[in-house]
Amino acid sequence: MNDLVLYYVDGDVAVITVNNPPVNALSPGVPEGIAACLQRAQQDDRVRAVVLIGAGRSFIAGADIKEFGKITSGSKARGEGLHPLLYALEDSPKPVTAAIHGQAFGGGLEVAMACAYRVAVPEARLGQPEVKLGLIPGAGGTQRLPRLVGVAKAIEMCQFGEPVSASEAARLGLVDQLVEGDLVTGAVAFARRMADQPVNKVRQRDALLGTPEQNSPIFARARELAQTRQRDLIAPRAAIEAIEAATKLPFYEGIQQEAQLFEQCLFSSQSKALIHVFFAERAAAKIPDLPKDTPVQPVQKAGIVGAGTMGVGIAMTYANAGIPVVLKDVSQQALDRALAAIQRQYAQSVAKGRFSQAVMEERLGRIQLSLDDRDLEEADIVVEAVFENMALKKEIFSRLDQIAKPGAILATNTSTLSIDEIAAATSRPHQVVGHHFFSPAHVMRLLEIVRGRQTSLPVLAASLALARRLGKVAVVVGNCRGFVGNRMFGPYRREAQFLIEEGASVEQVDRAMTEFGMAMGPLAVGDLAGLDVGWRIRREFQHLDPPGVRKPLLEDRLVEKGRLGQKSGAGWYRYDENRKPYFDPAVDEIIDQVRREAGIQPRLISQQEITERLLYTLVNEGARILEEKIALRSSDIDIVYVYGYGFPAHRGGPMFYADSVGLSAVLERVREFHAQHGSRWQPAPLLERLAGQGRGFSSIDTSIA
Ligand code: 3H9
């Protein structure tokens, strides 16, 4: 027994409590502690039944994810895992009831399924989320879950990793009883009632495993979904295979099959990358100089200035999180358009069954449209979301300074401009911060919180707390042109144009990136965002380009021809009324003409060159950003790219990817590109230094974190 697992007896029921905050992960010592307590219960003559419960906010959130790296790096043996404990629970002569609140996830659910019974509070969630870490359940989950909920539901839960609520779990047969009120009291009473009943061990139940005829279409459908929605991922397929084994093999052989598949996933590069993303996301919320007890002012009302695409998305984000919001613009026409866009998008969600009409009405009711600045007076935060023009933003901030209430956060959604310059237009620069949302703002998970020179700690803390409430993953970044995301994205999209100028096709460039796993290729993204956005930014900053540096030619030409992207029906692609893209010969003509004018002899370009040039330009700029401390950690950059730019999570983000390729190999290519393509490829000093030392970007993260 140890401090991680506690034991007491309530009359004739032993209560075993896992006490490993914050989420009762099955860290070393926890399974051993549970086993020791169970043993003690067997020896305790007073005890007729056992309750297993979690202290604090959760039952058991799963295996300790930190341990996986130790196994894959060889510093720890995997051993028998949880199985000995699970058999001890399942075979206990004194029946064990798992009492679930918070989460029973992964290994936590596997422990619960080995118990004789499961009771839960209605708000609890139960799931096998391993697939999100590139894994499958590794402690019998793929074998016991189908025996409890049936094959189809078990596949769904293991393939996509989404949890079910306790109420649904009760309907499915995964939970035997819901407990209203105090969980331990209810669980002890339940356990006492069941103490003398014969136990139907889960591993011996076969009734729900189906026949081959019943199962074959279920597996076919699951594999089809894996192909279409999870194309590049190995874990979903492995989960399906393991569950298929449950339907075909005796339990113990199924367990062995699961163990093999688990092992393959665990040692895959995908799992390492996804686990990196899990911890990177949590690390991003930790700001070294921000004390944990910094007071956070609550946000009860928000204001948005500018009812364009971004303003609309941000207003919906607030409304969706339950925060009333005023959406202000100078023209009634803009407000009418905004309202129509909001109604259309909400109606689409209702049609897709994401939420009900009543929820839509509630959300709409939280959005007040206004032409009057004074409606912003009550707001705890005002977010400016007008287009990228410094003069206009300064004017708005000086006006906000006059009307916003004292203490209100003044946020700008600028994607490129200086927060400090904008803040200087107010008498309260410490209240000014960047809240850079990504389009569509109510969908994309990323929020770059841009910390200006004078942004106060309470404003920073409030921004982080607010981001969590809005359902966003926040990354705090420093102030520079484009911050982290767009500063890296500029060279990436520029390089895409250079590749086309040199001979690649639109299709080749986008395909190279989608085959790498990006959600969209760089040219399709340009069309989505609007090519005029980049055109405007290039004009705003053209005076900063060093003389003689290579400039991209193609997008300016497309914009001059009225090809602004999806919104004008044509950009790099031509779009039909449903925004379906088509290759357009007219674009090839423009490309040919630009090549002729620039005297470029097109050459054949390989997919490998496209991939390396696009990714390494991101990495090289990322290294500069890191050195300048615009990002606190390389893992923050990864989070920006995974959640804001569709970088495949199973590759871990650009900096993690570079580390996995090896920085000396990356540097070698960067040097070659530098020699071939000039000064834009100057290797970043940090890349040179780390590559020279045989280190990766992640090696400096720990010293910064
Ligand atoms: C598994 O179980 C495999 C099995 O089949 C067995 C095979 C043998 N381990 O997210 P939060 C930390 S795979 C270690 O901010 P929330 C987290 O890093 C596992 N640490 O809180 C953070 O630390 P810090 C399957 C963990 O309330 C702190 O706890 N299970 C683990 O927003 C708070 O986390 C999963 O995949 C863990 N398992 O959300 C569940 N979980 O304070 C993964 C959390 O230092 N976890 N931490 O930053 C989650 O989904 C969420 O953390 C949870 C809580 C919903 C539980």
PDB file of N, CA and C in Angstrom, residues 18 31 151 248 262 306 396 516 525:
ATOM      1  N   VAL A  18      -8.262   5.883  -5.260  1.00  0.00           N
ATOM      2  CA  VAL A  18      -7.049   6.283  -5.979  1.00  0.00           C
ATOM      3  C   VAL A  18      -6.845   7.774  -5.743  1.00  0.00           C
ATOM      4  N   PRO A  31      -1.318   1.103  -9.860  1.00  0.00           N
ATOM      5  CA  PRO A  31      -1.841  -0.262  -9.997  1.00  0.00           C
ATOM      6  C   PRO A  31      -1.408  -1.143  -8.827  1.00  0.00           C
ATOM      7  N   VAL A 151     -20.481  -4.631 -30.740  1.00  0.00           N
ATOM      8  CA  VAL A 151     -19.337  -4.419 -31.630  1.00  0.00           C
ATOM      9  C   VAL A 151     -19.341  -3.013 -32.244  1.00  0.00           C
ATOM     10  N   LYS A 248     -13.595 -12.868 -33.088  1.00  0.00           N
ATOM     11  CA  LYS A 248     -13.195 -14.121 -33.751  1.00  0.00           C
ATOM     12  C   LYS A 248     -12.404 -15.071 -32.863  1.00  0.00           C
ATOM     13  N   PHE A 262      -1.119  -2.905 -30.000  1.00  0.00           N
ATOM     14  CA  PHE A 262      -0.793  -1.782 -29.115  1.00  0.00           C
ATOM     15  C   PHE A 262       0.692  -1.446 -29.248  1.00  0.00           C
ATOM     16  N   GLY A 306     -16.327  45.653 -35.898  1.00  0.00           N
ATOM     17  CA  GLY A 306     -16.090  45.157 -37.263  1.00  0.00           C
ATOM     18  C   GLY A 306     -16.876  43.887 -37.495  1.00  0.00           C
ATOM     19  N   ILE A 396      -9.568  53.507 -34.138  1.00  0.00           N
ATOM     20  CA  ILE A 396     -10.543  52.733 -33.343  1.00  0.00           C
ATOM     21  C   ILE A 396     -10.083  52.613 -31.891  1.00  0.00           C
ATOM     22  N   PHE A 516       1.388  15.031 -47.547  1.00  0.00           N
ATOM     23  CA  PHE A 516       2.148  15.072 -46.300  1.00  0.00           C
ATOM     24  C   PHE A 516       1.191  14.987 -45.107  1.00  0.00           C
ATOM     25  N   VAL A 525      -5.372  27.225 -49.610  1.00  0.00           N
ATOM     26  CA  VAL A 525      -5.540  28.053 -48.403  1.00  0.00           C
ATOM     27  C   VAL A 525      -5.578  29.531 -48.784  1.00  0.00           C
TER      28      VAL A 525
END
